[in-house]
Short mmCIF file of N, CA, C and O in Angstrom, two decimals:
data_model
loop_
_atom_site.label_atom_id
_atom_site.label_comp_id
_atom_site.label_asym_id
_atom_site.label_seq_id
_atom_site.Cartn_x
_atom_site.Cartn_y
_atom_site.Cartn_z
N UNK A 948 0.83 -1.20 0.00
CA UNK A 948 0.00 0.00 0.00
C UNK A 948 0.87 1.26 0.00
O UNK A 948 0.35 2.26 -0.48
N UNK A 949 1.98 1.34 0.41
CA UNK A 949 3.15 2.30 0.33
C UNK A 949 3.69 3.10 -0.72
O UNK A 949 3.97 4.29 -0.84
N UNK A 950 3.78 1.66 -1.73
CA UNK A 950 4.37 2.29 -3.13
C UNK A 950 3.20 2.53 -3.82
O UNK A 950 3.26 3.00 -4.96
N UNK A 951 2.03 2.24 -3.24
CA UNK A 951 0.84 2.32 -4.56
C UNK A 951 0.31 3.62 -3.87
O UNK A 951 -0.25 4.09 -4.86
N UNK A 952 0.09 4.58 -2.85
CA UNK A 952 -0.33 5.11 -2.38
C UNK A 952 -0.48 6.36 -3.19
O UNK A 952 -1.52 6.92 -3.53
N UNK A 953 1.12 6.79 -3.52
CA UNK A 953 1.83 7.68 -3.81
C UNK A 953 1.37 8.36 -5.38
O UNK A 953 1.21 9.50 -5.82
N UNK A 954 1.25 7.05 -5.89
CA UNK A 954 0.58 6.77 -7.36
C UNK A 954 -0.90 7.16 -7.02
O UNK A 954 -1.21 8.14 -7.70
N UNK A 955 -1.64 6.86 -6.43
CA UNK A 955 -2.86 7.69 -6.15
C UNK A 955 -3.27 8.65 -5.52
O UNK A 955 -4.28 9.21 -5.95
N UNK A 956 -2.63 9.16 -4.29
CA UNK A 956 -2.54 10.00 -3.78
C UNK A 956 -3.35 11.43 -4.70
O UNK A 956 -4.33 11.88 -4.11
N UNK A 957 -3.07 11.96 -5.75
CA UNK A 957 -3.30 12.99 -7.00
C UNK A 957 -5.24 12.51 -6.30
O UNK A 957 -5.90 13.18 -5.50
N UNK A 958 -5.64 11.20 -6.96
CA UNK A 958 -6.80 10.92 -7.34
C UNK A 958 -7.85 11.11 -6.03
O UNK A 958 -8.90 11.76 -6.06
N UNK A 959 -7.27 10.33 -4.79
CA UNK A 959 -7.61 10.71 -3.84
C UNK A 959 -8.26 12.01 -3.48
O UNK A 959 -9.43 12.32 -3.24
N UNK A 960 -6.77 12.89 -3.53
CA UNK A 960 -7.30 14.10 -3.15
C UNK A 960 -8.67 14.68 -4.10
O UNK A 960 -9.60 15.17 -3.47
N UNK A 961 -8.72 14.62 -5.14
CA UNK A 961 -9.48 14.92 -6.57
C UNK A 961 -11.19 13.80 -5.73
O UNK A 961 -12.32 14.28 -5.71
N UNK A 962 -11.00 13.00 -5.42
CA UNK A 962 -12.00 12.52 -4.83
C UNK A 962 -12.87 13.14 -3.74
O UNK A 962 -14.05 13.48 -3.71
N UNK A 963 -11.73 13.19 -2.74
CA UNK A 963 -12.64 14.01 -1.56
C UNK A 963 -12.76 15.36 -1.79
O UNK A 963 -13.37 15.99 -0.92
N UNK A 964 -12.32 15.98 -2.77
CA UNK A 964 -13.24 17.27 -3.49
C UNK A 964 -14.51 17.11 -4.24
O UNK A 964 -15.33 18.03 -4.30
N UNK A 965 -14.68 16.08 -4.76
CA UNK A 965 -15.80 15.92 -5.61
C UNK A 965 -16.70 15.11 -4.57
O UNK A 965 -17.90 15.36 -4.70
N UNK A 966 -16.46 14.42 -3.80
CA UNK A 966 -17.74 13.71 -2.32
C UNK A 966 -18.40 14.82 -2.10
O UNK A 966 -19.56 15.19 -2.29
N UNK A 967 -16.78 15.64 -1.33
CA UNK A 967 -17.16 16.66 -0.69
C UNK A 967 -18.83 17.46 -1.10
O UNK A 967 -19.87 17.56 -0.44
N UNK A 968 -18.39 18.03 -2.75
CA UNK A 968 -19.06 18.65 -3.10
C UNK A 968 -20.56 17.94 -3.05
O UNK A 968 -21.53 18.35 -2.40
N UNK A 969 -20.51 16.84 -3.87
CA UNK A 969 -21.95 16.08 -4.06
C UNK A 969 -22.58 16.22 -2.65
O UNK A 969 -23.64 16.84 -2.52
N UNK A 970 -21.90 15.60 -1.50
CA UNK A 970 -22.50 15.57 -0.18
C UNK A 970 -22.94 16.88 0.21
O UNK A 970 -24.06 16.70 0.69
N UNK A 971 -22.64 18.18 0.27
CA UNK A 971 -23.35 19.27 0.34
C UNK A 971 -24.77 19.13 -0.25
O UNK A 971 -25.90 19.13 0.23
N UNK A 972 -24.17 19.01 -1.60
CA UNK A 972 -25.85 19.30 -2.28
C UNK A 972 -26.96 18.40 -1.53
O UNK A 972 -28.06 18.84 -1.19
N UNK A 973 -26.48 16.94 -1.30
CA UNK A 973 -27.50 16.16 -1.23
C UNK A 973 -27.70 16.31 0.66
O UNK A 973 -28.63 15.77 1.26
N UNK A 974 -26.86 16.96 1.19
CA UNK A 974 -27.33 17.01 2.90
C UNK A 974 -28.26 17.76 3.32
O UNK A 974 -28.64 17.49 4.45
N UNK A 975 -28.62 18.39 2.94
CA UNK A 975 -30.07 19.11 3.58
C UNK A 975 -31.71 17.51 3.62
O UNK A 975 -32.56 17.26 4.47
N UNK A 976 -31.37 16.82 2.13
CA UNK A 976 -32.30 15.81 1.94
C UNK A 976 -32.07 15.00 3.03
O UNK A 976 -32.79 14.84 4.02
N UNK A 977 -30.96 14.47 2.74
CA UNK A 977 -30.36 13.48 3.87
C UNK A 977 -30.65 13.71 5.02
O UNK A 977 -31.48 12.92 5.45
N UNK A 978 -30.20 14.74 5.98
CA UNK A 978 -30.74 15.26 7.16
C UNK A 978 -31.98 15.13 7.72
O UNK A 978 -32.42 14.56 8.72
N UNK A 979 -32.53 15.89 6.71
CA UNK A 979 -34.54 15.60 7.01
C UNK A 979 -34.91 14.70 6.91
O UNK A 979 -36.08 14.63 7.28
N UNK A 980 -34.14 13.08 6.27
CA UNK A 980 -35.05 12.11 5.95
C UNK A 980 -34.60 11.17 7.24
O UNK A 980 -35.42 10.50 7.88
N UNK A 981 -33.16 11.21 7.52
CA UNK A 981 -32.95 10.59 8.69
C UNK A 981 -33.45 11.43 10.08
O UNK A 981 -33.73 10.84 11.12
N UNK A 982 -33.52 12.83 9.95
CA UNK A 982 -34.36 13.17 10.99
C UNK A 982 -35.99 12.54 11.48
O UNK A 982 -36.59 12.29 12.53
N UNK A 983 -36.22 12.47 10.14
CA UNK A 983 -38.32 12.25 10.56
C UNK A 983 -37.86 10.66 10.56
O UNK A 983 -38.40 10.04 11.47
N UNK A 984 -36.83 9.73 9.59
CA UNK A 984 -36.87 8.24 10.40
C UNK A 984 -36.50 7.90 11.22
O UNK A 984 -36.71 6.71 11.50
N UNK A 985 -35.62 8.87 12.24
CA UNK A 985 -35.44 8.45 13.66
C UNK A 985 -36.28 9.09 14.44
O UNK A 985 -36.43 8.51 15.51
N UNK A 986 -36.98 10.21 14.31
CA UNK A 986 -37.67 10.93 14.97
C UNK A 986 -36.38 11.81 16.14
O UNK A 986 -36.36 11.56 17.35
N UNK A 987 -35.60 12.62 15.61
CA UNK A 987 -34.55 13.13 16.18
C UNK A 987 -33.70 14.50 15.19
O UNK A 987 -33.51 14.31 13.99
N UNK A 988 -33.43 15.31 15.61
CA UNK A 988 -33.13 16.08 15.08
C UNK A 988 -31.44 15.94 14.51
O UNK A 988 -30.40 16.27 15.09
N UNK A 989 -31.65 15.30 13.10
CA UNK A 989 -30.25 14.84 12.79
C UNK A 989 -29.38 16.65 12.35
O UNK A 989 -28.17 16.69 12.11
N UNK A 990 -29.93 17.46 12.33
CA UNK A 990 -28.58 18.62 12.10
C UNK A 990 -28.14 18.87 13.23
O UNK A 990 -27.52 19.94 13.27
N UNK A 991 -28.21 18.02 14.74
CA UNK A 991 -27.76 18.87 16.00
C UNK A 991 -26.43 17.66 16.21
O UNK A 991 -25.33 17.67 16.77
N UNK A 992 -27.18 16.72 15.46
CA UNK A 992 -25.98 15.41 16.11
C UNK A 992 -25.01 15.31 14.71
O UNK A 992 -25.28 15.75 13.59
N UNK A 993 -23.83 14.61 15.14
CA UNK A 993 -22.77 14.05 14.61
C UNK A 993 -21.87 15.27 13.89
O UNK A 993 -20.85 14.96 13.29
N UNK A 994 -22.35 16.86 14.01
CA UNK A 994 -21.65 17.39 13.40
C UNK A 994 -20.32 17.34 13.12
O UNK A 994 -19.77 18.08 12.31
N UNK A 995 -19.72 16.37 13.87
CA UNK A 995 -17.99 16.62 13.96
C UNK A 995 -17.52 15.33 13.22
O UNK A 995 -16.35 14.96 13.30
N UNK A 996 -18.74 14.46 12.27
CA UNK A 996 -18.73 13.07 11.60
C UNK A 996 -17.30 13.64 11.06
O UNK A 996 -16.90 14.79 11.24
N UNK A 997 -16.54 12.50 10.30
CA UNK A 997 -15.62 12.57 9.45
C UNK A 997 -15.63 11.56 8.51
O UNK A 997 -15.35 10.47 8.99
N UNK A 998 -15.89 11.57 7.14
CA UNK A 998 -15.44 10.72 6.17
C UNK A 998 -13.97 10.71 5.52
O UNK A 998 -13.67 11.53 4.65
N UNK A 999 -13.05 9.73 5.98
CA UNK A 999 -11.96 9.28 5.44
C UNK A 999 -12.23 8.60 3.54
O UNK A 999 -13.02 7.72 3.21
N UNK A 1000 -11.41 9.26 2.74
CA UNK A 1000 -11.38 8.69 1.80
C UNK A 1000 -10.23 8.00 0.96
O UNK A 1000 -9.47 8.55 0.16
N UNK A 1001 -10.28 6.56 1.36
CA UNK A 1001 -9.15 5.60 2.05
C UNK A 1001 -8.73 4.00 0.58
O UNK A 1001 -9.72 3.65 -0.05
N UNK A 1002 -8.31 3.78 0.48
CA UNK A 1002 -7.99 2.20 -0.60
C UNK A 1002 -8.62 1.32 0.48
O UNK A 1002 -8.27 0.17 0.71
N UNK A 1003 -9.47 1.89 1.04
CA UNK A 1003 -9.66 0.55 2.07
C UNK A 1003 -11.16 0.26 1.41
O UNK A 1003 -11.89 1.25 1.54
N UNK A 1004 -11.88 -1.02 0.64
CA UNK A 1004 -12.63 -1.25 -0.03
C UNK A 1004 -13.78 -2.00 1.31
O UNK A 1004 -15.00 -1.90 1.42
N UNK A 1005 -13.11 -2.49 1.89
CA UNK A 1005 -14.14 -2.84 3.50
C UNK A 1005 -14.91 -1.43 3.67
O UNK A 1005 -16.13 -1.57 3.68
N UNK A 1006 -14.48 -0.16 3.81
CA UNK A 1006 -15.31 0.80 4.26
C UNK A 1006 -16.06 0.93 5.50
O UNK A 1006 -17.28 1.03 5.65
N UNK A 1007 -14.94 0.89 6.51
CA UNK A 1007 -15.20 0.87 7.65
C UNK A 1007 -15.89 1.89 8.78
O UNK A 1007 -15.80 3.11 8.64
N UNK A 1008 -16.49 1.36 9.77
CA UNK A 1008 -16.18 2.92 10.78
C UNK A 1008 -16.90 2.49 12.07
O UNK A 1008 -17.60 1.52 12.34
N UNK A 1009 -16.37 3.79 12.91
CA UNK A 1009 -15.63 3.89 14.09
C UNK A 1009 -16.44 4.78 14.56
O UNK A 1009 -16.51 5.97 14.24
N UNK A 1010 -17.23 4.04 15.58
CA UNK A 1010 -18.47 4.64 15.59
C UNK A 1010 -18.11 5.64 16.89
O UNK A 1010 -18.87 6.60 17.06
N UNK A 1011 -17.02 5.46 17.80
CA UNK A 1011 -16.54 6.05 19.40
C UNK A 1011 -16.25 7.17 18.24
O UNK A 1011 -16.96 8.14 17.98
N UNK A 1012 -15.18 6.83 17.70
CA UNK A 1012 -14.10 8.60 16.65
C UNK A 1012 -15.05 8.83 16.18
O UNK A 1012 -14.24 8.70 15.26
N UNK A 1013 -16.46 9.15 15.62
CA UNK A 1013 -17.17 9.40 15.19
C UNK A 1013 -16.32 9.65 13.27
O UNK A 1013 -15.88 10.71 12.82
N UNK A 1014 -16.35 8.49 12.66
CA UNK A 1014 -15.20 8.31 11.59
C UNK A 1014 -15.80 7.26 10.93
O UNK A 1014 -16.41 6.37 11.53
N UNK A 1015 -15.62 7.32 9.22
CA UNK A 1015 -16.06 5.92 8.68
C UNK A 1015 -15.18 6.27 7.16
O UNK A 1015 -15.05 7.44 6.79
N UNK A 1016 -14.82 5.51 6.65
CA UNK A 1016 -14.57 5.38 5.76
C UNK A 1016 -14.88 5.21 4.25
O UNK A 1016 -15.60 4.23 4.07
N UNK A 1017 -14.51 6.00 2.93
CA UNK A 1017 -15.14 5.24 1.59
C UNK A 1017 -14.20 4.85 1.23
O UNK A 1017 -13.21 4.86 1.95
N UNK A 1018 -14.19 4.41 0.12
CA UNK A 1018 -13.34 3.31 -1.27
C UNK A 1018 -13.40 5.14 -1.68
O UNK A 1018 -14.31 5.96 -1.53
N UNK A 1019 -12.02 5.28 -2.25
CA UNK A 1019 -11.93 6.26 -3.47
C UNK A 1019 -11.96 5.93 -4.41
O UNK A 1019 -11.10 6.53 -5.06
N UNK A 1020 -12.75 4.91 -5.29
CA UNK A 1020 -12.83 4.58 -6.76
C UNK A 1020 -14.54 4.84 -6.52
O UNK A 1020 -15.15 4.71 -7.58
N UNK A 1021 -15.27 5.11 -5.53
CA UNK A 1021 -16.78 4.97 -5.77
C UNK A 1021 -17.07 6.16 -6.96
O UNK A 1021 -16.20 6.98 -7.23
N UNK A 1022 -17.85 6.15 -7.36
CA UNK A 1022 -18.53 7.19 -8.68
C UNK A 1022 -19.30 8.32 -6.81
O UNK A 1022 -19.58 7.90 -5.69
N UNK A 1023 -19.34 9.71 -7.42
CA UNK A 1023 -19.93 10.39 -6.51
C UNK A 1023 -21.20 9.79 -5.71
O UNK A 1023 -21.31 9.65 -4.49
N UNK A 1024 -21.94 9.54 -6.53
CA UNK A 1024 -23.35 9.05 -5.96
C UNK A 1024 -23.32 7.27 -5.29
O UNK A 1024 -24.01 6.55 -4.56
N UNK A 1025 -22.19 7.22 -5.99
CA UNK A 1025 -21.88 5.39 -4.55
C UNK A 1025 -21.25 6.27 -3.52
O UNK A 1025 -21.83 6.01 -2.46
N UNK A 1026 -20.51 7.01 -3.36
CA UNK A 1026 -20.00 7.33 -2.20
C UNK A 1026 -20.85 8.32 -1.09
O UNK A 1026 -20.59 8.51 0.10
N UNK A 1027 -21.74 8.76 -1.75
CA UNK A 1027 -23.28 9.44 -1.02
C UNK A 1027 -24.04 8.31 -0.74
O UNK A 1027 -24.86 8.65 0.11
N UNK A 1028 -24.20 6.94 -1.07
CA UNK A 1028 -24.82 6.06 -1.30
C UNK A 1028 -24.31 5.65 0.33
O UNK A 1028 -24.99 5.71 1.36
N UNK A 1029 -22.60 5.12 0.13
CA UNK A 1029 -22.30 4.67 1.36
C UNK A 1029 -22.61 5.39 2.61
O UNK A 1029 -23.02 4.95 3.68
N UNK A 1030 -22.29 6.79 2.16
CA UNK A 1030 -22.39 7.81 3.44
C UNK A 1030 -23.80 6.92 4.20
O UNK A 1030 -23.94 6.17 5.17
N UNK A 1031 -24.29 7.23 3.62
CA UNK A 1031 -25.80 7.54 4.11
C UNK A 1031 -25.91 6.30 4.83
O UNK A 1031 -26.41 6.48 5.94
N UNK A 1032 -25.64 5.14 4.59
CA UNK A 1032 -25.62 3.68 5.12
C UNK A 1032 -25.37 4.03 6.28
O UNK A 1032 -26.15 4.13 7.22
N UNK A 1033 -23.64 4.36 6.23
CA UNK A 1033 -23.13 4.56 7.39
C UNK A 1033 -23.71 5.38 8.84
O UNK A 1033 -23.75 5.00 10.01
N UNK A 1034 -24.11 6.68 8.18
CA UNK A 1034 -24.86 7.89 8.57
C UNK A 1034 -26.16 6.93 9.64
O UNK A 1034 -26.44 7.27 10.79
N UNK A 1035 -26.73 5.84 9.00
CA UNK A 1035 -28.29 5.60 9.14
C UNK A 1035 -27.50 4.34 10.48
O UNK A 1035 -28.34 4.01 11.31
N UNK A 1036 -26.55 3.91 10.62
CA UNK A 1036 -25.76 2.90 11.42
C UNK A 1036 -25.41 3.84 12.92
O UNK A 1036 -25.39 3.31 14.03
N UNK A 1037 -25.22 5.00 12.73
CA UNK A 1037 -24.47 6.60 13.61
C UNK A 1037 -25.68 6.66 14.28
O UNK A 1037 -25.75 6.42 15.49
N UNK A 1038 -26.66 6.99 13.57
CA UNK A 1038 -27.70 7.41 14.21
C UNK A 1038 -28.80 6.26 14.91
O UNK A 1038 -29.30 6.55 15.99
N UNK A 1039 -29.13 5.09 14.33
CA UNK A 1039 -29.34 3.91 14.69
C UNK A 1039 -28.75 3.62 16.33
O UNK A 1039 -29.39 3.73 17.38
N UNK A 1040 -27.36 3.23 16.13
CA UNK A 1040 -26.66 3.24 17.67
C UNK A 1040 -26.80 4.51 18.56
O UNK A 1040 -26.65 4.32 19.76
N UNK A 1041 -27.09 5.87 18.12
CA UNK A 1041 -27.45 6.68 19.15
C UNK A 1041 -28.82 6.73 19.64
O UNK A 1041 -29.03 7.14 20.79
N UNK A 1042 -29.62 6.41 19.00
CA UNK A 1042 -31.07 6.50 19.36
C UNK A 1042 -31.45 5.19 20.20
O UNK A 1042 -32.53 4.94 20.73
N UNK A 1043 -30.26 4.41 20.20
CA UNK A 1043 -30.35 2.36 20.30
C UNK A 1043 -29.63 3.19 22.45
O UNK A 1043 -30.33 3.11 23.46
N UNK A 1044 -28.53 3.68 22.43
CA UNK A 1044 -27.74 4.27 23.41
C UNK A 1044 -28.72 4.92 24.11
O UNK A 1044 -28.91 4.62 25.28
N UNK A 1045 -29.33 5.73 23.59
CA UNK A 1045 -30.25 6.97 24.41
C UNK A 1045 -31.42 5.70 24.80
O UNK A 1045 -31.55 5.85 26.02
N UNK A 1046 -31.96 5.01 24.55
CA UNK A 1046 -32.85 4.17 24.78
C UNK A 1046 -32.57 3.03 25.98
O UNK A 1046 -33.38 2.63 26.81
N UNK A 1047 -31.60 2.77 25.84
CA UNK A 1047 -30.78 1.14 26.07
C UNK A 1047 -29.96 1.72 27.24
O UNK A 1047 -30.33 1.31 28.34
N UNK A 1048 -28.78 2.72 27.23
CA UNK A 1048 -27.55 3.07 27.72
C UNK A 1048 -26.81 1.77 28.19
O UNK A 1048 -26.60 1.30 29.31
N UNK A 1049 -26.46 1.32 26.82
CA UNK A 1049 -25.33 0.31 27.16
C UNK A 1049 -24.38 0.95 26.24
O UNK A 1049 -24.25 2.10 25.82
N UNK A 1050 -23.57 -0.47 26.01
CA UNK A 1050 -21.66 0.30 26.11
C UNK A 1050 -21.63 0.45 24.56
O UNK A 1050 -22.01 -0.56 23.96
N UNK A 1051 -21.21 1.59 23.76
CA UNK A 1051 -20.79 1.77 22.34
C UNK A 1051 -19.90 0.40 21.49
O UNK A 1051 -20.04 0.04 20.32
N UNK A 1052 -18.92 -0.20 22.60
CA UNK A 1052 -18.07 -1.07 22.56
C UNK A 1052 -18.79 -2.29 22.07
O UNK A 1052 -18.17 -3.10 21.38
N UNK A 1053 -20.36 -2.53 22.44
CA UNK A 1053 -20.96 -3.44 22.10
C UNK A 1053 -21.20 -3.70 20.05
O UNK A 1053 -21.19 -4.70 19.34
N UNK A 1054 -21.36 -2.33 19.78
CA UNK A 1054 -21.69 -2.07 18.60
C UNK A 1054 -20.69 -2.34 17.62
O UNK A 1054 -20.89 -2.66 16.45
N UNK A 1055 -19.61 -2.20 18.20
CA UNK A 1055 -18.35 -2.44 16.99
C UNK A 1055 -18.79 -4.00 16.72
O UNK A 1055 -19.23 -4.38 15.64
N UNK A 1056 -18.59 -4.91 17.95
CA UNK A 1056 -18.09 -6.13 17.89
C UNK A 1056 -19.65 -7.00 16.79
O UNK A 1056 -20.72 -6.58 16.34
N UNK A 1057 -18.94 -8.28 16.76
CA UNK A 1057 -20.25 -8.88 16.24
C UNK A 1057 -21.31 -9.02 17.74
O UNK A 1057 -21.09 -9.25 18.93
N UNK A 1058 -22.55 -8.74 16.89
CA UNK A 1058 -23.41 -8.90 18.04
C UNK A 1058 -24.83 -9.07 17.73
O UNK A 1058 -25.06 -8.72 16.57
N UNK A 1059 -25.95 -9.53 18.42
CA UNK A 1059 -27.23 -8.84 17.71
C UNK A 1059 -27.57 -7.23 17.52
O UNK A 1059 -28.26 -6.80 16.59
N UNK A 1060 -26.98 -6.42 18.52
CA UNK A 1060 -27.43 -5.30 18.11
C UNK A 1060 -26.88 -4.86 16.98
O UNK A 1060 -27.51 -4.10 16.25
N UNK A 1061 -25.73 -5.24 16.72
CA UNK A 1061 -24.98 -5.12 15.17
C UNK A 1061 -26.14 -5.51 13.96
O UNK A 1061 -26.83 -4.84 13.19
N UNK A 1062 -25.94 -7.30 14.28
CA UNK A 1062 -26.57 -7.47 12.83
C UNK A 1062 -28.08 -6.72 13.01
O UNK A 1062 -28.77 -6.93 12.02
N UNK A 1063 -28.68 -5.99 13.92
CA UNK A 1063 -29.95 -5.54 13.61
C UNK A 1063 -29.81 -4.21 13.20
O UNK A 1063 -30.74 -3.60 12.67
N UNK A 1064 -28.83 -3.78 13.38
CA UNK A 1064 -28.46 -2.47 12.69
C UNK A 1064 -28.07 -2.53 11.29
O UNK A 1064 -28.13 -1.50 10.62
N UNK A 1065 -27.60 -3.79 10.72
CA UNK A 1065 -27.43 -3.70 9.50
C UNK A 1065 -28.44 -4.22 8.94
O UNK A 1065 -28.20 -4.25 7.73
N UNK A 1066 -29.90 -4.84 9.27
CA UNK A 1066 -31.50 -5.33 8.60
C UNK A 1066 -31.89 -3.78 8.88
O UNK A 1066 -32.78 -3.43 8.11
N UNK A 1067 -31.56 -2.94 9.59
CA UNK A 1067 -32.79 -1.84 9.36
C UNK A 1067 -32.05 -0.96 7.97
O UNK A 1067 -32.72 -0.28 7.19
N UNK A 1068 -30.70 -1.12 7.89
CA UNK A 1068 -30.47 0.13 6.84
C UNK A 1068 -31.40 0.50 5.68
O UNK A 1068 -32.01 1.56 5.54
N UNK A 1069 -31.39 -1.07 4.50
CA UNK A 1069 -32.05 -0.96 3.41
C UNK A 1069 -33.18 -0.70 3.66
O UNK A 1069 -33.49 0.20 2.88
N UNK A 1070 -34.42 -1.06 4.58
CA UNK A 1070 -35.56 -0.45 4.65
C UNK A 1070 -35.75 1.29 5.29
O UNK A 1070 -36.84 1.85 5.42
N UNK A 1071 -34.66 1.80 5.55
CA UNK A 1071 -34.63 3.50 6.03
C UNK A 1071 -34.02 3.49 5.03
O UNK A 1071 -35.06 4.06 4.69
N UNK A 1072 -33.38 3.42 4.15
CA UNK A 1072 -32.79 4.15 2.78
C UNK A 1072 -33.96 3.89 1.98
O UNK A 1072 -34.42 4.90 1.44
N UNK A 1073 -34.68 2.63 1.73
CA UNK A 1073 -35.99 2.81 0.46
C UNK A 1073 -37.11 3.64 1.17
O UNK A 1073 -37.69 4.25 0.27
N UNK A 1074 -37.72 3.95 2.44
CA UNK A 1074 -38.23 4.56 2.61
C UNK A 1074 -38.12 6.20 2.99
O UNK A 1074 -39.04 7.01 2.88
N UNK A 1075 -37.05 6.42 3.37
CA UNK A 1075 -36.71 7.89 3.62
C UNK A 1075 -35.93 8.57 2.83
O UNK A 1075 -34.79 8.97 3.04
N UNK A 1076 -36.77 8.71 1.69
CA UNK A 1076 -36.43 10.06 0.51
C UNK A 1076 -37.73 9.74 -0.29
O UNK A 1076 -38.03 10.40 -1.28
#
């Protein structure tokens, strides 16, 4: 990953300018739709999110650093695509926390509250927009 980095590095950067941009346009939608499907005011939370845009094709994240990762080869609208997954996983475990108050630590690992966080995504992404 060292010697290949360097070689992409250019594209990278050229990437998280163009997320960047798309994700503006499309966050006001985004916001309101995960707001009314959690019933929570999503512009007060996660402001300090960070998307890494990484060779890491897993597309991970880190839900304590408030941090997740894309693939820099996604086309703009896969990488708004992922956001939002991720985004709907952020907010999922906080509304799951505020309810529950158990440990964040639970959420990384495999668990049920995991895999039930990953059965609700696709039905809050086809219904909220």
């Amino acid at each position: 990953m060292r010697e290949i980095y360097p070689e992409i590095k250019e594209t990278i950067d050229e990437k998280v300018v163009v997320y960047s941009r798309h994700w503006e346009i499309c966050r006001p939608q985004i916001t309101a739709a995960l707001s009314d499907a959690f019933s929570v005011d999503c512009s007060v939370i996660f402001n300090d999110l960070r998307c890494n845009v990484t060779m890491n094709l897993v597309e991970p994240r880190f839900l304590e650093e408030h941090c997740f990762d894309i693939f820099y080869l996604n086309s703009k609208k896969d990488a708004v695509g992922e956001s939002i997954h991720e985004l709907i996983h952020f907010v999922w475990f906080y509304v799951w926390n505020r309810l529950f108050g158990d440990g964040y630590g639970e959420y990384e690992r495999p668990s049920l509250k995991r895999i039930l966080s990953e059965m609700v995504v696709e039905p809050i992404m086809s219904t909220s927009g």
